[in-house]
Amino acid sequence: MSFWSNLRNLSKSKSDCVIGGVCGGLGAHSPIPAWMWRAAFLVALLVFGTGGLVYIILWIALPEEKPQPPPAADTPAT
């Protein structure tokens, strides 16, 4: 899969969430890990002043992560 096809399914992460789950979602759907997304947003906030605004827009715009179905039980029912 390409980078852009992964971003089509982009959503906020519920498991890798520090503030809003945006960086966790970006990390799960791109080859860049979540900690690097967090660092990039922090640098953008401190240097350019725009990191916080972009993060808030993504926080509002991205859908919540869809719940995963529970794994099937390996033991047969008696």
mmCIF file of N, CA and C in Angstrom:
data_model
loop_
_atom_site.group_PDB
_atom_site.id
_atom_site.type_symbol
_atom_site.label_atom_id
_atom_site.label_comp_id
_atom_site.label_asym_id
_atom_site.label_seq_id
_atom_site.Cartn_x
_atom_site.Cartn_y
_atom_site.Cartn_z
ATOM 1 N N MET A 1 0.833 -1.186 0.000
ATOM 2 C CA MET A 1 0.000 0.000 0.000
ATOM 3 C C MET A 1 0.875 1.247 0.000
ATOM 4 N N SER A 2 0.370 2.267 -0.606
ATOM 5 C CA SER A 2 1.130 3.498 -0.659
ATOM 6 C C SER A 2 0.783 4.398 0.529
ATOM 7 N N PHE A 3 1.579 5.417 0.686
ATOM 8 C CA PHE A 3 1.388 6.374 1.782
ATOM 9 C C PHE A 3 0.008 7.010 1.713
ATOM 10 N N TRP A 4 -0.437 7.397 0.515
ATOM 11 C CA TRP A 4 -1.703 8.116 0.372
ATOM 12 C C TRP A 4 -2.903 7.217 0.593
ATOM 13 N N SER A 5 -2.798 5.937 0.209
ATOM 14 C CA SER A 5 -3.929 5.046 0.441
ATOM 15 C C SER A 5 -4.102 4.766 1.930
ATOM 16 N N ASN A 6 -3.012 4.761 2.689
ATOM 17 C CA ASN A 6 -3.114 4.603 4.142
ATOM 18 C C ASN A 6 -3.781 5.813 4.782
ATOM 19 N N LEU A 7 -3.539 6.994 4.251
ATOM 20 C CA LEU A 7 -4.104 8.206 4.840
ATOM 21 C C LEU A 7 -5.600 8.345 4.572
ATOM 22 N N ARG A 8 -6.128 7.629 3.584
ATOM 23 C CA ARG A 8 -7.569 7.684 3.337
ATOM 24 C C ARG A 8 -8.361 7.110 4.498
ATOM 25 N N ASN A 9 -7.789 6.160 5.195
ATOM 26 C CA ASN A 9 -8.461 5.517 6.324
ATOM 27 C C ASN A 9 -8.060 6.141 7.655
ATOM 28 N N LEU A 10 -7.525 7.330 7.627
ATOM 29 C CA LEU A 10 -7.004 7.986 8.819
ATOM 30 C C LEU A 10 -8.101 8.241 9.847
ATOM 31 N N SER A 11 -7.786 7.934 11.101
ATOM 32 C CA SER A 11 -8.703 8.194 12.204
ATOM 33 C C SER A 11 -7.886 8.420 13.470
ATOM 34 N N LYS A 12 -8.523 8.998 14.466
ATOM 35 C CA LYS A 12 -7.854 9.207 15.756
ATOM 36 C C LYS A 12 -7.703 7.866 16.461
ATOM 37 N N SER A 13 -6.595 7.695 17.158
ATOM 38 C CA SER A 13 -6.344 6.452 17.878
ATOM 39 C C SER A 13 -6.911 6.532 19.288
ATOM 40 N N LYS A 14 -7.495 5.424 19.738
ATOM 41 C CA LYS A 14 -7.970 5.351 21.124
ATOM 42 C C LYS A 14 -6.913 4.733 22.030
ATOM 43 N N SER A 15 -6.048 3.892 21.466
ATOM 44 C CA SER A 15 -5.056 3.199 22.287
ATOM 45 C C SER A 15 -3.768 3.998 22.435
ATOM 46 N N ASP A 16 -3.352 4.742 21.406
ATOM 47 C CA ASP A 16 -2.125 5.537 21.450
ATOM 48 C C ASP A 16 -2.510 7.006 21.511
ATOM 49 N N CYS A 17 -3.040 7.402 22.651
ATOM 50 C CA CYS A 17 -3.618 8.727 22.807
ATOM 51 C C CYS A 17 -2.939 9.464 23.964
ATOM 52 N N VAL A 18 -2.381 10.642 23.686
ATOM 53 C CA VAL A 18 -1.828 11.481 24.744
ATOM 54 C C VAL A 18 -2.798 12.621 25.034
ATOM 55 N N ILE A 19 -3.214 13.332 24.002
ATOM 56 C CA ILE A 19 -4.190 14.416 24.179
ATOM 57 C C ILE A 19 -5.480 14.066 23.445
ATOM 58 N N GLY A 20 -5.408 13.981 22.118
ATOM 59 C CA GLY A 20 -6.615 13.730 21.344
ATOM 60 C C GLY A 20 -6.548 12.504 20.465
ATOM 61 N N GLY A 21 -5.406 11.831 20.395
ATOM 62 C CA GLY A 21 -5.265 10.647 19.567
ATOM 63 C C GLY A 21 -4.877 10.936 18.132
ATOM 64 N N VAL A 22 -4.616 12.197 17.802
ATOM 65 C CA VAL A 22 -4.280 12.573 16.431
ATOM 66 C C VAL A 22 -2.941 11.972 16.021
ATOM 67 N N CYS A 23 -1.909 12.154 16.816
ATOM 68 C CA CYS A 23 -0.582 11.648 16.468
ATOM 69 C C CYS A 23 -0.541 10.123 16.481
ATOM 70 N N GLY A 24 -1.267 9.510 17.383
ATOM 71 C CA GLY A 24 -1.356 8.058 17.391
ATOM 72 C C GLY A 24 -2.018 7.534 16.131
ATOM 73 N N GLY A 25 -3.045 8.214 15.672
ATOM 74 C CA GLY A 25 -3.706 7.838 14.429
ATOM 75 C C GLY A 25 -2.815 8.056 13.224
ATOM 76 N N LEU A 26 -2.100 9.165 13.211
ATOM 77 C CA LEU A 26 -1.168 9.410 12.115
ATOM 78 C C LEU A 26 -0.058 8.365 12.112
ATOM 79 N N GLY A 27 0.414 7.989 13.289
ATOM 80 C CA GLY A 27 1.465 6.981 13.382
ATOM 81 C C GLY A 27 0.991 5.603 12.958
ATOM 82 N N ALA A 28 -0.263 5.283 13.231
ATOM 83 C CA ALA A 28 -0.803 3.975 12.860
ATOM 84 C C ALA A 28 -1.074 3.869 11.364
ATOM 85 N N HIS A 29 -1.321 4.985 10.702
ATOM 86 C CA HIS A 29 -1.690 4.952 9.290
ATOM 87 C C HIS A 29 -0.608 5.484 8.368
ATOM 88 N N SER A 30 0.589 5.717 8.885
ATOM 89 C CA SER A 30 1.698 6.178 8.062
ATOM 90 C C SER A 30 2.968 5.457 8.508
ATOM 91 N N PRO A 31 4.005 5.487 7.693
ATOM 92 C CA PRO A 31 5.257 4.832 8.090
ATOM 93 C C PRO A 31 6.034 5.604 9.157
ATOM 94 N N ILE A 32 5.564 6.768 9.531
ATOM 95 C CA ILE A 32 6.238 7.597 10.541
ATOM 96 C C ILE A 32 5.644 7.273 11.906
ATOM 97 N N PRO A 33 6.488 6.959 12.912
ATOM 98 C CA PRO A 33 5.943 6.612 14.236
ATOM 99 C C PRO A 33 5.276 7.806 14.922
ATOM 100 N N ALA A 34 4.404 7.494 15.874
ATOM 101 C CA ALA A 34 3.616 8.531 16.552
ATOM 102 C C ALA A 34 4.496 9.529 17.289
ATOM 103 N N TRP A 35 5.607 9.068 17.884
ATOM 104 C CA TRP A 35 6.455 10.000 18.632
ATOM 105 C C TRP A 35 7.067 11.054 17.716
ATOM 106 N N MET A 36 7.326 10.685 16.447
ATOM 107 C CA MET A 36 7.862 11.672 15.505
ATOM 108 C C MET A 36 6.801 12.690 15.103
ATOM 109 N N TRP A 37 5.550 12.245 14.986
ATOM 110 C CA TRP A 37 4.453 13.185 14.724
ATOM 111 C C TRP A 37 4.318 14.166 15.880
ATOM 112 N N ARG A 38 4.413 13.633 17.114
ATOM 113 C CA ARG A 38 4.315 14.511 18.292
ATOM 114 C C ARG A 38 5.437 15.534 18.301
ATOM 115 N N ALA A 39 6.651 15.096 17.986
ATOM 116 C CA ALA A 39 7.800 16.011 17.936
ATOM 117 C C ALA A 39 7.609 17.061 16.844
ATOM 118 N N ALA A 40 7.085 16.648 15.699
ATOM 119 C CA ALA A 40 6.866 17.591 14.599
ATOM 120 C C ALA A 40 5.826 18.644 14.974
ATOM 121 N N PHE A 41 4.742 18.223 15.624
ATOM 122 C CA PHE A 41 3.736 19.194 16.058
ATOM 123 C C PHE A 41 4.311 20.145 17.103
ATOM 124 N N LEU A 42 5.142 19.631 17.999
ATOM 125 C CA LEU A 42 5.750 20.476 19.023
ATOM 126 C C LEU A 42 6.709 21.488 18.406
ATOM 127 N N VAL A 43 7.539 21.044 17.464
ATOM 128 C CA VAL A 43 8.457 21.959 16.778
ATOM 129 C C VAL A 43 7.666 23.007 16.002
ATOM 130 N N ALA A 44 6.618 22.578 15.308
ATOM 131 C CA ALA A 44 5.793 23.530 14.556
ATOM 132 C C ALA A 44 5.130 24.537 15.484
ATOM 133 N N LEU A 45 4.754 24.094 16.669
ATOM 134 C CA LEU A 45 4.140 25.008 17.637
ATOM 135 C C LEU A 45 5.162 26.014 18.156
ATOM 136 N N LEU A 46 6.343 25.532 18.522
ATOM 137 C CA LEU A 46 7.343 26.420 19.118
ATOM 138 C C LEU A 46 8.020 27.335 18.102
ATOM 139 N N VAL A 47 8.265 26.840 16.882
ATOM 140 C CA VAL A 47 8.997 27.626 15.891
ATOM 141 C C VAL A 47 8.056 28.499 15.062
ATOM 142 N N PHE A 48 7.018 27.895 14.539
ATOM 143 C CA PHE A 48 6.136 28.623 13.622
ATOM 144 C C PHE A 48 4.848 29.107 14.282
ATOM 145 N N GLY A 49 4.471 28.485 15.379
ATOM 146 C CA GLY A 49 3.245 28.859 16.064
ATOM 147 C C GLY A 49 1.992 28.252 15.472
ATOM 148 N N THR A 50 2.149 27.344 14.509
ATOM 149 C CA THR A 50 0.992 26.783 13.827
ATOM 150 C C THR A 50 0.680 25.350 14.228
ATOM 151 N N GLY A 51 1.570 24.693 14.932
ATOM 152 C CA GLY A 51 1.389 23.289 15.290
ATOM 153 C C GLY A 51 0.133 23.049 16.103
ATOM 154 N N GLY A 52 -0.149 23.922 17.035
ATOM 155 C CA GLY A 52 -1.342 23.782 17.862
ATOM 156 C C GLY A 52 -2.618 23.938 17.057
ATOM 157 N N LEU A 53 -2.632 24.878 16.134
ATOM 158 C CA LEU A 53 -3.816 25.110 15.310
ATOM 159 C C LEU A 53 -4.077 23.914 14.387
ATOM 160 N N VAL A 54 -3.039 23.401 13.757
ATOM 161 C CA VAL A 54 -3.185 22.243 12.877
ATOM 162 C C VAL A 54 -3.655 21.038 13.679
ATOM 163 N N TYR A 55 -3.092 20.838 14.880
ATOM 164 C CA TYR A 55 -3.491 19.713 15.728
ATOM 165 C C TYR A 55 -4.973 19.822 16.095
ATOM 166 N N ILE A 56 -5.421 20.991 16.475
ATOM 167 C CA ILE A 56 -6.825 21.189 16.861
ATOM 168 C C ILE A 56 -7.752 20.941 15.671
ATOM 169 N N ILE A 57 -7.353 21.403 14.481
ATOM 170 C CA ILE A 57 -8.172 21.164 13.286
ATOM 171 C C ILE A 57 -8.272 19.664 13.009
ATOM 172 N N LEU A 58 -7.149 18.955 13.094
ATOM 173 C CA LEU A 58 -7.176 17.503 12.880
ATOM 174 C C LEU A 58 -7.979 16.798 13.973
ATOM 175 N N TRP A 59 -7.883 17.282 15.197
ATOM 176 C CA TRP A 59 -8.628 16.692 16.317
ATOM 177 C C TRP A 59 -10.134 16.766 16.043
ATOM 178 N N ILE A 60 -10.585 17.882 15.495
ATOM 179 C CA ILE A 60 -12.002 18.071 15.187
ATOM 180 C C ILE A 60 -12.393 17.306 13.920
ATOM 181 N N ALA A 61 -11.525 17.315 12.902
ATOM 182 C CA ALA A 61 -11.881 16.777 11.597
ATOM 183 C C ALA A 61 -11.771 15.259 11.489
ATOM 184 N N LEU A 62 -10.837 14.644 12.204
ATOM 185 C CA LEU A 62 -10.635 13.197 12.053
ATOM 186 C C LEU A 62 -11.719 12.419 12.783
ATOM 187 N N PRO A 63 -12.182 11.349 12.169
ATOM 188 C CA PRO A 63 -13.190 10.515 12.846
ATOM 189 C C PRO A 63 -12.547 9.663 13.938
ATOM 190 N N GLU A 64 -13.361 9.194 14.854
ATOM 191 C CA GLU A 64 -12.886 8.285 15.902
ATOM 192 C C GLU A 64 -12.527 6.944 15.279
ATOM 193 N N GLU A 65 -11.609 6.258 15.915
ATOM 194 C CA GLU A 65 -11.218 4.926 15.467
ATOM 195 C C GLU A 65 -12.394 3.966 15.631
ATOM 196 N N LYS A 66 -12.644 3.160 14.618
ATOM 197 C CA LYS A 66 -13.740 2.193 14.697
ATOM 198 C C LYS A 66 -13.341 1.075 15.649
ATOM 199 N N PRO A 67 -14.251 0.632 16.505
ATOM 200 C CA PRO A 67 -13.908 -0.448 17.436
ATOM 201 C C PRO A 67 -13.619 -1.741 16.682
ATOM 202 N N GLN A 68 -12.610 -2.451 17.148
ATOM 203 C CA GLN A 68 -12.239 -3.729 16.546
ATOM 204 C C GLN A 68 -13.143 -4.829 17.106
ATOM 205 N N PRO A 69 -13.567 -5.762 16.259
ATOM 206 C CA PRO A 69 -14.389 -6.855 16.772
ATOM 207 C C PRO A 69 -13.546 -7.744 17.696
ATOM 208 N N PRO A 70 -14.171 -8.326 18.715
ATOM 209 C CA PRO A 70 -13.406 -9.173 19.624
ATOM 210 C C PRO A 70 -12.883 -10.399 18.891
ATOM 211 N N PRO A 71 -11.704 -10.889 19.290
ATOM 212 C CA PRO A 71 -11.165 -12.066 18.606
ATOM 213 C C PRO A 71 -12.035 -13.286 18.857
ATOM 214 N N ALA A 72 -12.106 -14.141 17.865
ATOM 215 C CA ALA A 72 -12.914 -15.366 17.990
ATOM 216 C C ALA A 72 -12.257 -16.312 18.978
ATOM 217 N N ALA A 73 -13.067 -16.980 19.757
ATOM 218 C CA ALA A 73 -12.558 -17.930 20.741
ATOM 219 C C ALA A 73 -12.050 -19.169 20.027
ATOM 220 N N ASP A 74 -10.901 -19.673 20.471
ATOM 221 C CA ASP A 74 -10.316 -20.855 19.847
ATOM 222 C C ASP A 74 -10.887 -22.159 20.403
ATOM 223 N N THR A 75 -11.550 -22.094 21.534
ATOM 224 C CA THR A 75 -12.088 -23.308 22.127
ATOM 225 C C THR A 75 -13.517 -23.527 21.644
ATOM 226 N N PRO A 76 -13.860 -24.758 21.286
ATOM 227 C CA PRO A 76 -15.228 -25.016 20.847
ATOM 228 C C PRO A 76 -16.200 -24.998 22.007
ATOM 229 N N ALA A 77 -17.419 -24.584 21.726
ATOM 230 C CA ALA A 77 -18.459 -24.542 22.754
ATOM 231 C C ALA A 77 -18.947 -25.948 23.051
ATOM 232 N N THR A 78 -19.189 -26.240 24.319
ATOM 233 C CA THR A 78 -19.676 -27.571 24.688
ATOM 234 C C THR A 78 -21.111 -27.527 25.107
#
